[in-house]
Amino acid sequence: MAQAISPPTFKPLYQQIKMLITQSLISGEWGPGEAIPSEIELAQRFHVSQGTVRKAISELAQENLLVRHQGKGTFVASHSEERRKYHFLRLLPDGGGKIGSEGELISCERGKADADTAKLLEVGRGSNLFIVTRVMRFGERPVMYEEIRLPAALFKGLAAERIDEFHCRMYSMFESAYGIQILQVAEQIKAVAAHGEPARLLGVPEGAPLLSIHRVSYTYGDKPVEVRKTLCNTRDHSYVNKIV
Amino acid sequence: MAQAISPPTFKPLYQQIKMLITQSLISGEWGPGEAIPSEIELAQRFHVSQGTVRKAISELAQENLLVRHQGKGTFVASHSEERRKYHFLRLLPDGGGKIGSEGELISCERGKADADTAKLLEVGRGSNLFIVTRVMRFGERPVMYEEIRLPAALFKGLAAERIDEFHCRMYSMFESAYGIQILQVAEQIKAVAAHGEPARLLGVPEGAPLLSIHRVSYTYGDKPVEVRKTLCNTRDHSYVNKIV
DNA sequence: GAGTGGTCTAGACCACTCA
DNA sequence: GAGTGGTCTAGACCACTCA
């Protein structure tokens, strides 16, 4: 580990360390919320300097795989942390104020992947899926209608009861019940006209404008694990985004 | 500079260096696209080690104020760089493919700030504004209708000709003609029903769903300098967003 | 070959946490 | 007071650019 090979395969040491730490995260050597070994211990384990470990950890912290706390240690990121709980929810009430969402499970069914979904989830066409449908309320009003598609192979034995229990904190449930960490989501947003069942559940007339969000969620190694289609009534809420 | 004051006002050295470099950027000591002094020179100027300067520069590069090029030097970010040109445009064609937008100036008028705009731009209510209206086309079709409000105090002598010449590369024009660097934008997105002039210009029927984007743009020191309201026809385009 | 930023080390000292 | 991550230094060597 002390030397890196040169010409075509030059990879900085700290990136190799980054990959080794990531491997340990994937293998579950340290679970969500747990502390990883100190920088000094890791430096000894990998036979590099503390500075090199630090650089690797800093990048992993920036990518939200790890969380550093001065004086305490470095911890595996978890969706049960407060700062992470609504991290992927960008729909906020216009008045400002807190979110405090609750929801209602509509259904949890088995299904097959159509061509589009199969491609997005990188599974075979016709693969088994769970399809979860729910409505989220902020305050009194229903605001979001969601259809969530999950590969059955990764979510073995997913039951409506489990969904119902956890469905407001779905990514926490993915983490604790299936060991799946959502790290990144990619969204495509459009304005569409309301119709049918979703319109009825959201309490808006046919043809009313709704925000449509198509999301693909990724875990370690950019592996897709969820496809989610959301329809939002943006009368009193907005999707907020900051571009830097 | 060698020592930092302790108890209540502890600020790391590299953050003080960061602020000094930012001051030089604001004052225009180095213009957009120009090289700043090398790390070694800056270390000598500020009487700190190269590592401390490096840490300051790294953060500024991450915030897109600077761009580093190994072997060449560190440069002031500019909107004429290829990587920055469409940085704040998140509406992309669904098929993939290139953007290549062109547009058409509808009007460039003087106006007064209403209460909302004044608050967002942090200017007095009733302050002078320029209000630019335009339609952007991607390919043949009109896709976005935009109303852009700019404080007249910052954009002295803004003329319709200048807008027309540059209006597809507005932030490049802000930079070169007015020395204003857009560094960050905050957006609020809703689905709304089309009506009136914008509907006509976008060629959609009354009531058709459109994506509404309210943007506030910020320059150095989080100073707001632009309010922009956009209506998008998302039939063949989507607003894309990646959350990490 | 000279100059730039990028990596890596070893070591000092600091701020913070917890017992 | 012991242990953690955070800052800062000085110095070596590397990859890359350009003339």
Coordinates of C-alpha atoms (C1' of nucleotides) in Angstrom, one line a residue:
Chain A
M1 CA 0.0 0.0 0.0
A2 CA 3.0 2.3 0.5
Q3 CA 3.6 2.7 -3.2
A4 CA 1.2 3.4 -6.0
I5 CA 1.9 2.0 -9.5
S6 CA 2.6 4.7 -12.0
P7 CA 1.9 5.2 -15.7
P8 CA -1.4 4.0 -16.9
T9 CA -3.0 3.0 -13.6
F10 CA -2.1 5.9 -11.3
K11 CA -4.6 6.1 -8.5
P12 CA -3.9 8.3 -5.5
L13 CA -3.5 6.4 -2.3
Y14 CA -6.3 8.2 -0.6
Q15 CA -8.7 7.1 -3.3
Q16 CA -7.7 3.5 -2.7
I17 CA -8.3 4.0 1.0
K18 CA -11.7 5.5 0.1
M19 CA -12.6 2.3 -1.8
L20 CA -11.4 0.1 1.0
I21 CA -13.5 2.0 3.6
T22 CA -16.5 1.9 1.2
Q23 CA -16.1 -1.9 0.9
S24 CA -16.3 -2.2 4.7
L25 CA -19.4 -0.1 4.6
I26 CA -21.0 -2.2 2.0
S27 CA -20.0 -5.4 3.8
G28 CA -21.6 -4.1 6.9
E29 CA -18.4 -4.1 9.0
W30 CA -19.9 -1.0 10.7
G31 CA -23.7 -0.5 10.7
P32 CA -25.6 2.8 10.2
G33 CA -25.1 5.1 13.2
E34 CA -22.1 3.3 14.5
A35 CA -18.7 4.7 14.9
I36 CA -15.9 3.6 12.6
P37 CA -12.4 3.2 13.9
S38 CA -10.4 6.4 14.6
E39 CA -8.2 8.0 11.9
I40 CA -5.1 6.8 13.7
E41 CA -6.4 3.2 13.9
L42 CA -7.3 3.2 10.2
A43 CA -3.9 4.7 9.3
Q44 CA -2.3 1.8 11.1
R45 CA -4.6 -0.8 9.5
F46 CA -3.9 0.5 6.0
H47 CA -0.2 1.5 6.6
V48 CA -0.6 5.1 5.5
S49 CA -0.4 8.4 7.3
Q50 CA -3.3 9.9 9.2
G51 CA -3.5 12.7 6.7
T52 CA -4.2 10.2 3.9
V53 CA -7.0 8.5 5.9
R54 CA -8.3 12.0 6.7
K55 CA -8.5 12.9 3.0
A56 CA -10.4 9.7 2.2
I57 CA -12.8 10.2 5.1
S58 CA -13.4 13.8 4.3
E59 CA -14.6 12.9 0.8
L60 CA -16.8 10.1 2.1
A61 CA -18.3 12.6 4.6
Q62 CA -18.9 15.0 1.8
E63 CA -20.7 12.3 -0.2
N64 CA -22.8 11.6 2.9
L65 CA -21.6 8.1 3.5
L66 CA -20.0 9.1 6.8
V67 CA -20.6 11.8 9.4
R68 CA -17.7 13.4 11.4
H69 CA -18.1 14.8 14.9
Q70 CA -15.1 16.6 16.4
G71 CA -14.1 15.1 19.7
K72 CA -16.4 12.1 19.3
G73 CA -15.4 10.2 16.1
T74 CA -16.6 9.4 12.7
F75 CA -20.0 7.6 12.2
V76 CA -21.7 5.7 9.4
A77 CA -24.5 7.9 8.0
S78 CA -28.1 6.8 8.9
H79 CA -31.5 8.0 7.8
S80 CA -32.6 8.1 11.4
E81 CA -30.4 11.1 12.0
E82 CA -32.4 14.3 12.2
R83 CA -30.4 16.0 9.4
R84 CA -31.0 13.2 7.0
K85 CA -34.6 12.5 7.8
Y86 CA -36.1 14.8 5.2
H87 CA -33.0 15.1 3.1
F88 CA -34.6 13.9 -0.1
L89 CA -38.0 15.6 0.4
R90 CA -37.9 18.9 -1.5
L91 CA -41.6 19.7 -1.3
L92 CA -42.0 22.3 1.4
P93 CA -44.9 24.4 2.6
D94 CA -44.9 27.9 1.1
G95 CA -45.4 29.6 4.4
G96 CA -42.1 28.2 5.6
G97 CA -42.7 26.3 8.9
K98 CA -42.1 22.6 9.6
I99 CA -43.0 19.7 7.4
G100 CA -44.2 17.0 9.8
S101 CA -45.6 14.7 7.2
E102 CA -47.9 11.8 7.7
G103 CA -49.3 9.4 5.2
E104 CA -51.8 6.7 4.3
L105 CA -50.9 3.4 2.6
I106 CA -53.2 2.8 -0.3
S107 CA -51.9 -0.6 -1.4
C108 CA -48.8 -2.9 -1.5
E109 CA -48.9 -5.3 -4.4
R110 CA -46.7 -7.6 -6.4
G111 CA -46.1 -6.8 -10.0
K112 CA -43.7 -7.3 -13.0
A113 CA -41.2 -4.8 -14.3
D114 CA -42.2 -3.2 -17.6
A115 CA -39.5 -2.2 -20.1
D116 CA -38.9 1.3 -18.7
T117 CA -38.8 0.3 -15.0
A118 CA -36.6 -2.7 -15.8
K119 CA -34.1 -0.4 -17.5
L120 CA -34.1 2.1 -14.7
L121 CA -33.7 -0.6 -12.0
E122 CA -31.2 -2.5 -14.1
V123 CA -33.2 -5.7 -13.7
G124 CA -34.6 -8.1 -16.3
R125 CA -37.9 -7.1 -18.0
G126 CA -40.7 -8.9 -16.2
S127 CA -38.7 -9.2 -12.9
N128 CA -40.8 -9.3 -9.7
L129 CA -41.5 -6.0 -8.1
F130 CA -43.3 -4.6 -5.1
I131 CA -45.5 -1.7 -6.0
V132 CA -46.5 0.5 -3.1
T133 CA -49.1 3.2 -3.4
R134 CA -49.6 5.9 -0.8
V135 CA -50.8 9.4 -0.2
M136 CA -48.9 11.8 2.0
R137 CA -50.5 14.6 4.0
F138 CA -48.9 17.7 5.3
G139 CA -51.2 19.1 7.9
E140 CA -54.7 18.1 6.9
R141 CA -54.5 18.1 3.2
P142 CA -53.4 15.3 0.9
V143 CA -50.4 16.8 -1.0
M144 CA -48.6 13.9 -2.7
Y145 CA -49.7 10.7 -4.4
E146 CA -46.9 8.2 -4.8
E147 CA -46.3 4.9 -6.7
I148 CA -43.1 3.2 -5.5
R149 CA -41.5 0.3 -7.3
L150 CA -39.0 -1.9 -5.6
P151 CA -37.2 -5.0 -6.9
A152 CA -38.6 -8.0 -5.0
A153 CA -35.1 -9.6 -5.0
L154 CA -33.8 -6.8 -2.7
F155 CA -36.9 -6.4 -0.5
K156 CA -37.7 -10.1 0.2
G157 CA -40.9 -10.5 2.2
L158 CA -41.9 -6.9 2.1
A159 CA -45.3 -6.9 3.8
A160 CA -48.0 -4.3 3.8
E161 CA -47.8 -4.2 7.6
R162 CA -44.1 -3.2 7.6
I163 CA -44.8 -0.6 5.0
D164 CA -47.7 0.8 7.0
E165 CA -45.7 0.9 10.2
F166 CA -42.8 2.8 8.6
H167 CA -44.1 4.3 5.5
C168 CA -43.5 7.9 6.6
R169 CA -39.9 7.1 7.1
M170 CA -39.4 4.7 4.2
Y171 CA -35.6 5.1 3.8
S172 CA -35.1 4.4 7.5
M173 CA -37.1 1.2 7.0
F174 CA -35.0 0.3 3.9
E175 CA -31.9 0.8 6.1
S176 CA -32.9 -1.1 9.2
A177 CA -35.0 -3.9 7.7
Y178 CA -33.1 -4.5 4.4
G179 CA -29.7 -3.0 4.9
I180 CA -30.2 -0.8 1.9
Q181 CA -28.8 2.8 2.2
I182 CA -30.3 5.3 -0.1
L183 CA -27.4 7.7 -0.9
Q184 CA -28.6 9.6 -4.0
V185 CA -31.7 10.3 -6.0
A186 CA -32.2 11.6 -9.5
E187 CA -35.4 13.4 -10.3
Q188 CA -37.2 14.5 -13.5
I189 CA -39.9 17.0 -13.0
K190 CA -42.8 18.0 -15.2
A191 CA -46.2 19.7 -15.0
V192 CA -49.1 17.4 -15.9
A193 CA -52.9 17.4 -15.8
A194 CA -54.6 15.5 -13.0
H195 CA -56.8 12.6 -13.8
G196 CA -58.4 9.5 -12.4
E197 CA -57.6 7.9 -9.1
P198 CA -54.7 10.2 -8.1
A199 CA -56.8 13.3 -8.8
R200 CA -59.6 11.9 -6.6
L201 CA -57.2 11.0 -3.8
L202 CA -55.6 14.5 -3.9
G203 CA -59.0 16.1 -4.0
V204 CA -58.4 18.1 -7.2
P205 CA -60.6 18.3 -10.3
E206 CA -59.7 16.5 -13.5
G207 CA -57.2 18.6 -15.6
A208 CA -55.9 20.5 -12.6
P209 CA -52.1 21.1 -12.9
L210 CA -50.0 18.8 -10.8
L211 CA -46.2 18.5 -10.3
S212 CA -45.0 15.1 -11.6
I213 CA -41.7 13.8 -10.2
H214 CA -40.0 10.7 -11.5
R215 CA -37.3 9.6 -9.1
V216 CA -34.7 6.9 -9.3
S217 CA -32.9 6.2 -6.0
Y218 CA -29.4 4.8 -5.7
T219 CA -27.4 3.0 -3.0
Y220 CA -23.6 2.3 -2.8
G221 CA -21.9 2.1 -6.2
D222 CA -24.7 4.0 -8.0
K223 CA -26.8 0.9 -7.9
P224 CA -30.5 1.8 -8.5
V225 CA -32.9 0.3 -6.0
E226 CA -36.2 2.3 -6.2
V227 CA -38.3 3.9 -8.9
R228 CA -40.8 6.4 -7.5
K229 CA -43.5 8.4 -9.4
T230 CA -45.0 11.3 -7.4
L231 CA -47.8 13.6 -8.2
C232 CA -47.9 16.8 -6.0
N233 CA -50.6 19.4 -5.5
T234 CA -48.5 22.6 -5.4
R235 CA -51.3 24.9 -4.3
D236 CA -49.7 25.5 -0.9
H237 CA -46.3 23.8 -1.4
S238 CA -43.3 24.2 -3.7
Y239 CA -40.4 22.1 -4.8
V240 CA -37.4 24.0 -3.7
N241 CA -33.9 23.7 -5.1
K242 CA -30.7 25.5 -4.7
I243 CA -28.1 25.4 -7.4
V244 CA -24.5 26.3 -6.6
Chain B
M1 CA -1.6 36.4 10.7
A2 CA 0.5 33.7 12.3
Q3 CA -1.7 33.5 15.3
A4 CA -5.4 33.2 15.6
I5 CA -7.2 34.7 18.6
S6 CA -8.7 32.2 20.9
P7 CA -11.8 31.9 23.1
P8 CA -15.0 33.4 21.6
T9 CA -13.7 34.5 18.2
F10 CA -11.8 31.4 17.0
K11 CA -11.6 31.4 13.3
P12 CA -9.3 29.0 11.5
L13 CA -6.5 30.7 9.5
Y14 CA -7.6 29.1 6.2
Q15 CA -11.0 30.7 6.6
Q16 CA -9.5 34.1 7.1
I17 CA -7.4 33.5 4.0
K18 CA -10.6 32.4 2.2
M19 CA -12.2 35.8 3.1
L20 CA -9.1 37.7 2.0
I21 CA -9.1 36.0 -1.4
T22 CA -12.8 36.5 -1.7
Q23 CA -12.3 40.2 -1.0
S24 CA -9.8 40.4 -3.9
L25 CA -12.3 38.7 -6.2
I26 CA -15.0 41.2 -5.3
S27 CA -12.6 44.1 -5.7
G28 CA -11.7 42.8 -9.1
E29 CA -8.0 42.3 -8.5
W30 CA -8.3 39.4 -10.8
G31 CA -11.0 39.3 -13.5
P32 CA -13.1 36.3 -14.6
G33 CA -11.0 33.8 -16.5
E34 CA -7.7 35.2 -15.3
A35 CA -5.2 33.3 -13.2
I36 CA -4.7 34.2 -9.6
P37 CA -1.2 34.1 -8.1
S38 CA 0.2 30.6 -7.4
E39 CA -0.3 28.9 -4.0
I40 CA 3.4 29.7 -3.1
E41 CA 3.0 33.4 -3.9
L42 CA -0.2 33.6 -1.9
A43 CA 1.4 31.8 1.0
Q44 CA 4.2 34.4 1.0
R45 CA 1.7 37.3 0.7
F46 CA -0.4 36.1 3.7
H47 CA 2.5 34.7 5.7
V48 CA 1.0 31.2 6.0
S49 CA 2.0 27.8 4.7
Q50 CA 1.2 26.6 1.2
G51 CA -1.1 24.0 2.8
T52 CA -3.3 26.6 4.4
V53 CA -3.6 28.5 1.2
R54 CA -4.4 25.3 -0.5
K55 CA -7.2 24.5 1.9
A56 CA -8.7 28.0 1.3
I57 CA -8.5 27.7 -2.4
S58 CA -10.0 24.2 -2.4
E59 CA -13.1 25.4 -0.7
L60 CA -13.4 28.4 -3.0
A61 CA -13.0 26.0 -6.0
Q62 CA -15.7 23.8 -4.5
E63 CA -18.0 26.8 -4.2
N64 CA -17.3 27.6 -7.9
L65 CA -15.6 30.9 -7.3
L66 CA -12.3 29.5 -8.5
V67 CA -11.2 26.7 -11.0
R68 CA -8.1 24.8 -10.5
H69 CA -6.0 23.3 -13.4
Q70 CA -3.1 21.0 -12.4
G71 CA 0.1 22.3 -14.0
K72 CA -1.5 25.5 -15.2
G73 CA -2.7 27.4 -12.2
T74 CA -5.9 28.6 -10.5
F75 CA -8.4 30.8 -12.3
V76 CA -11.3 33.0 -11.5
A77 CA -14.5 31.2 -12.5
S78 CA -16.3 32.7 -15.6
H79 CA -19.7 32.0 -17.2
S80 CA -18.0 31.9 -20.6
E81 CA -16.3 28.6 -19.6
E82 CA -18.0 25.7 -21.3
R83 CA -18.7 23.8 -18.1
R84 CA -20.5 26.9 -16.6
K85 CA -22.5 28.0 -19.6
Y86 CA -25.6 25.9 -18.9
H87 CA -24.8 25.3 -15.3
F88 CA -28.0 27.0 -14.0
L89 CA -30.3 25.6 -16.7
R90 CA -32.0 22.5 -15.5
L91 CA -34.6 22.1 -18.2
L92 CA -33.4 19.4 -20.6
P93 CA -34.9 17.7 -23.5
D94 CA -36.3 14.2 -22.6
G95 CA -34.6 12.5 -25.5
G96 CA -31.3 13.4 -24.0
G97 CA -29.2 15.2 -26.7
K98 CA -27.8 18.7 -26.6
I99 CA -29.6 21.8 -25.5
G100 CA -28.5 24.6 -27.9
S101 CA -31.1 27.1 -26.9
E102 CA -32.0 30.3 -28.7
G103 CA -34.4 32.9 -27.7
E104 CA -36.4 36.0 -28.6
L105 CA -36.6 39.2 -26.7
I106 CA -40.2 40.3 -26.1
S107 CA -39.5 43.5 -24.2
C108 CA -37.1 45.4 -21.9
E109 CA -38.9 48.0 -19.8
R110 CA -38.4 50.1 -16.7
G111 CA -40.5 49.4 -13.7
K112 CA -40.8 49.7 -9.9
A113 CA -40.3 47.0 -7.3
D114 CA -43.4 45.7 -5.7
A115 CA -43.3 44.5 -2.1
D116 CA -42.4 40.9 -2.9
T117 CA -39.7 41.7 -5.4
A118 CA -38.2 44.4 -3.2
K119 CA -38.0 41.9 -0.3
L120 CA -36.3 39.3 -2.5
L121 CA -33.8 41.7 -4.0
E122 CA -33.2 43.5 -0.7
V123 CA -34.0 46.9 -2.2
G124 CA -36.5 49.5 -1.2
R125 CA -40.1 49.1 -2.3
G126 CA -40.7 51.1 -5.4
S127 CA -37.0 51.0 -6.4
N128 CA -36.2 51.2 -10.1
L129 CA -36.0 47.9 -12.0
F130 CA -35.4 46.6 -15.5
I131 CA -38.0 44.1 -16.5
V132 CA -36.9 41.8 -19.3
T133 CA -39.4 39.5 -21.0
R134 CA -38.3 36.8 -23.4
V135 CA -39.2 33.4 -24.9
M136 CA -36.6 30.6 -25.2
R137 CA -36.8 28.0 -27.9
F138 CA -35.1 24.7 -27.9
G139 CA -35.0 23.5 -31.5
E140 CA -38.1 25.0 -33.1
R141 CA -40.6 25.1 -30.3
P142 CA -41.0 27.8 -27.7
V143 CA -40.4 26.1 -24.3
M144 CA -39.9 28.8 -21.7
Y145 CA -41.4 32.2 -21.1
E146 CA -39.4 34.4 -18.7
E147 CA -39.8 37.6 -16.8
I148 CA -36.5 38.8 -15.4
R149 CA -36.3 41.6 -12.8
L150 CA -33.0 43.4 -12.3
P151 CA -32.3 46.3 -9.9
A152 CA -31.6 49.4 -12.1
A153 CA -28.9 50.5 -9.6
L154 CA -26.7 47.5 -10.5
F155 CA -27.4 47.4 -14.2
K156 CA -27.0 51.0 -15.1
G157 CA -27.9 51.8 -18.7
L158 CA -29.2 48.3 -19.6
A159 CA -30.5 48.7 -23.1
A160 CA -32.7 46.4 -25.1
E161 CA -29.9 46.1 -27.7
R162 CA -27.5 44.7 -25.2
I163 CA -30.0 42.3 -23.9
D164 CA -30.9 41.2 -27.4
E165 CA -27.3 40.7 -28.4
F166 CA -26.5 38.6 -25.3
H167 CA -29.8 37.4 -24.1
C168 CA -29.1 33.7 -24.6
R169 CA -26.0 34.0 -22.4
M170 CA -27.4 36.4 -19.9
Y171 CA -25.0 35.6 -17.0
S172 CA -22.0 36.0 -19.3
M173 CA -23.4 39.4 -20.1
F174 CA -23.9 40.3 -16.4
E175 CA -20.3 39.3 -15.9
S176 CA -18.6 41.1 -18.8
A177 CA -20.8 44.2 -18.9
Y178 CA -21.6 44.8 -15.3
G179 CA -19.0 42.8 -13.3
I180 CA -21.7 40.8 -11.7
Q181 CA -20.9 37.1 -11.1
I182 CA -23.9 34.9 -10.5
L183 CA -22.8 32.2 -8.1
Q184 CA -25.9 30.6 -6.8
V185 CA -29.6 30.4 -7.6
A186 CA -32.6 29.4 -5.4
E187 CA -35.6 28.0 -7.1
Q188 CA -39.2 27.4 -6.1
I189 CA -41.2 25.1 -8.5
K190 CA -44.9 24.6 -8.9
A191 CA -47.3 23.3 -11.5
V192 CA -49.7 26.0 -12.7
A193 CA -52.4 26.5 -15.4
A194 CA -51.4 28.4 -18.5
H195 CA -53.3 31.6 -19.3
G196 CA -53.0 34.9 -21.3
E197 CA -49.9 36.2 -23.0
P198 CA -47.5 33.4 -21.8
A199 CA -49.9 30.7 -23.0
R200 CA -50.2 32.4 -26.4
L201 CA -46.4 32.8 -26.7
L202 CA -45.8 29.2 -25.7
G203 CA -48.5 28.0 -28.1
V204 CA -50.5 26.0 -25.4
P205 CA -54.2 26.3 -24.7
E206 CA -55.6 28.1 -21.7
G207 CA -55.5 25.9 -18.6
A208 CA -52.7 23.6 -19.9
P209 CA -50.3 22.6 -17.1
L210 CA -47.0 24.6 -17.1
L211 CA -44.0 24.3 -14.8
S212 CA -43.5 27.6 -12.9
I213 CA -40.1 28.4 -11.6
H214 CA -39.4 31.3 -9.3
R215 CA -35.7 32.0 -9.1
V216 CA -33.6 34.4 -7.0
S217 CA -29.9 34.7 -8.1
Y218 CA -27.1 35.6 -5.8
T219 CA -23.6 37.0 -6.3
Y220 CA -20.7 37.2 -3.8
G221 CA -21.7 37.4 -0.2
D222 CA -25.2 35.9 -0.9
K223 CA -26.3 39.3 -2.3
P224 CA -29.5 38.9 -4.5
V225 CA -29.3 40.5 -7.9
E226 CA -32.0 38.9 -10.0
V227 CA -35.5 37.7 -9.7
R228 CA -36.7 35.5 -12.5
K229 CA -40.1 33.9 -13.1
T230 CA -40.2 31.2 -15.7
L231 CA -43.1 29.2 -17.2
C232 CA -42.1 26.0 -19.0
N233 CA -43.9 23.8 -21.4
T234 CA -42.7 20.4 -20.1
R235 CA -44.3 18.3 -22.9
D236 CA -40.9 17.3 -24.3
H237 CA -38.6 18.7 -21.6
S238 CA -38.0 18.0 -17.9
Y239 CA -36.5 19.8 -15.0
V240 CA -33.8 17.5 -13.8
N241 CA -32.3 17.4 -10.3
K242 CA -29.8 15.2 -8.5
I243 CA -29.9 15.1 -4.7
V244 CA -26.9 13.7 -2.9
Chain C
dG1 C1' 13.5 22.4 -17.5
dA2 C1' 10.8 25.5 -14.9
dG3 C1' 6.5 26.2 -12.8
dT4 C1' 2.0 24.8 -11.5
dG5 C1' -1.3 22.2 -8.6
dG6 C1' -1.8 17.2 -6.4
dT7 C1' -0.3 13.7 -3.1
dC8 C1' 1.8 12.0 1.0
dT9 C1' 4.3 12.2 5.3
dA10 C1' 5.5 13.2 10.3
dG11 C1' 4.7 15.9 13.8
dA12 C1' 2.9 19.8 16.7
dC13 C1' -0.8 21.8 18.8
dC14 C1' -5.9 23.0 19.2
dA15 C1' -11.1 22.4 20.1
dC16 C1' -14.3 19.4 21.6
dT17 C1' -16.4 15.3 24.1
dC18 C1' -16.9 12.3 27.8
dA19 C1' -16.0 10.1 32.1
Chain D
dG1 C1' -7.0 13.4 31.5
dA2 C1' -7.5 10.5 27.6
dG3 C1' -9.3 10.2 23.1
dT4 C1' -11.4 12.2 19.1
dG5 C1' -11.3 15.0 14.9
dG6 C1' -9.5 19.9 13.1
dT7 C1' -5.8 23.0 12.0
dC8 C1' -1.2 24.2 10.6
dT9 C1' 3.5 23.5 9.2
dA10 C1' 7.6 22.1 6.5
dG11 C1' 9.3 19.3 3.3
dA12 C1' 9.5 15.6 -0.3
dC13 C1' 8.1 13.9 -4.5
dC14 C1' 4.7 13.4 -8.4
dA15 C1' 1.6 14.5 -12.6
dC16 C1' 0.8 17.8 -15.7
dT17 C1' 1.5 22.0 -18.8
dC18 C1' 4.1 24.9 -21.6
dA19 C1' 8.0 26.7 -23.9

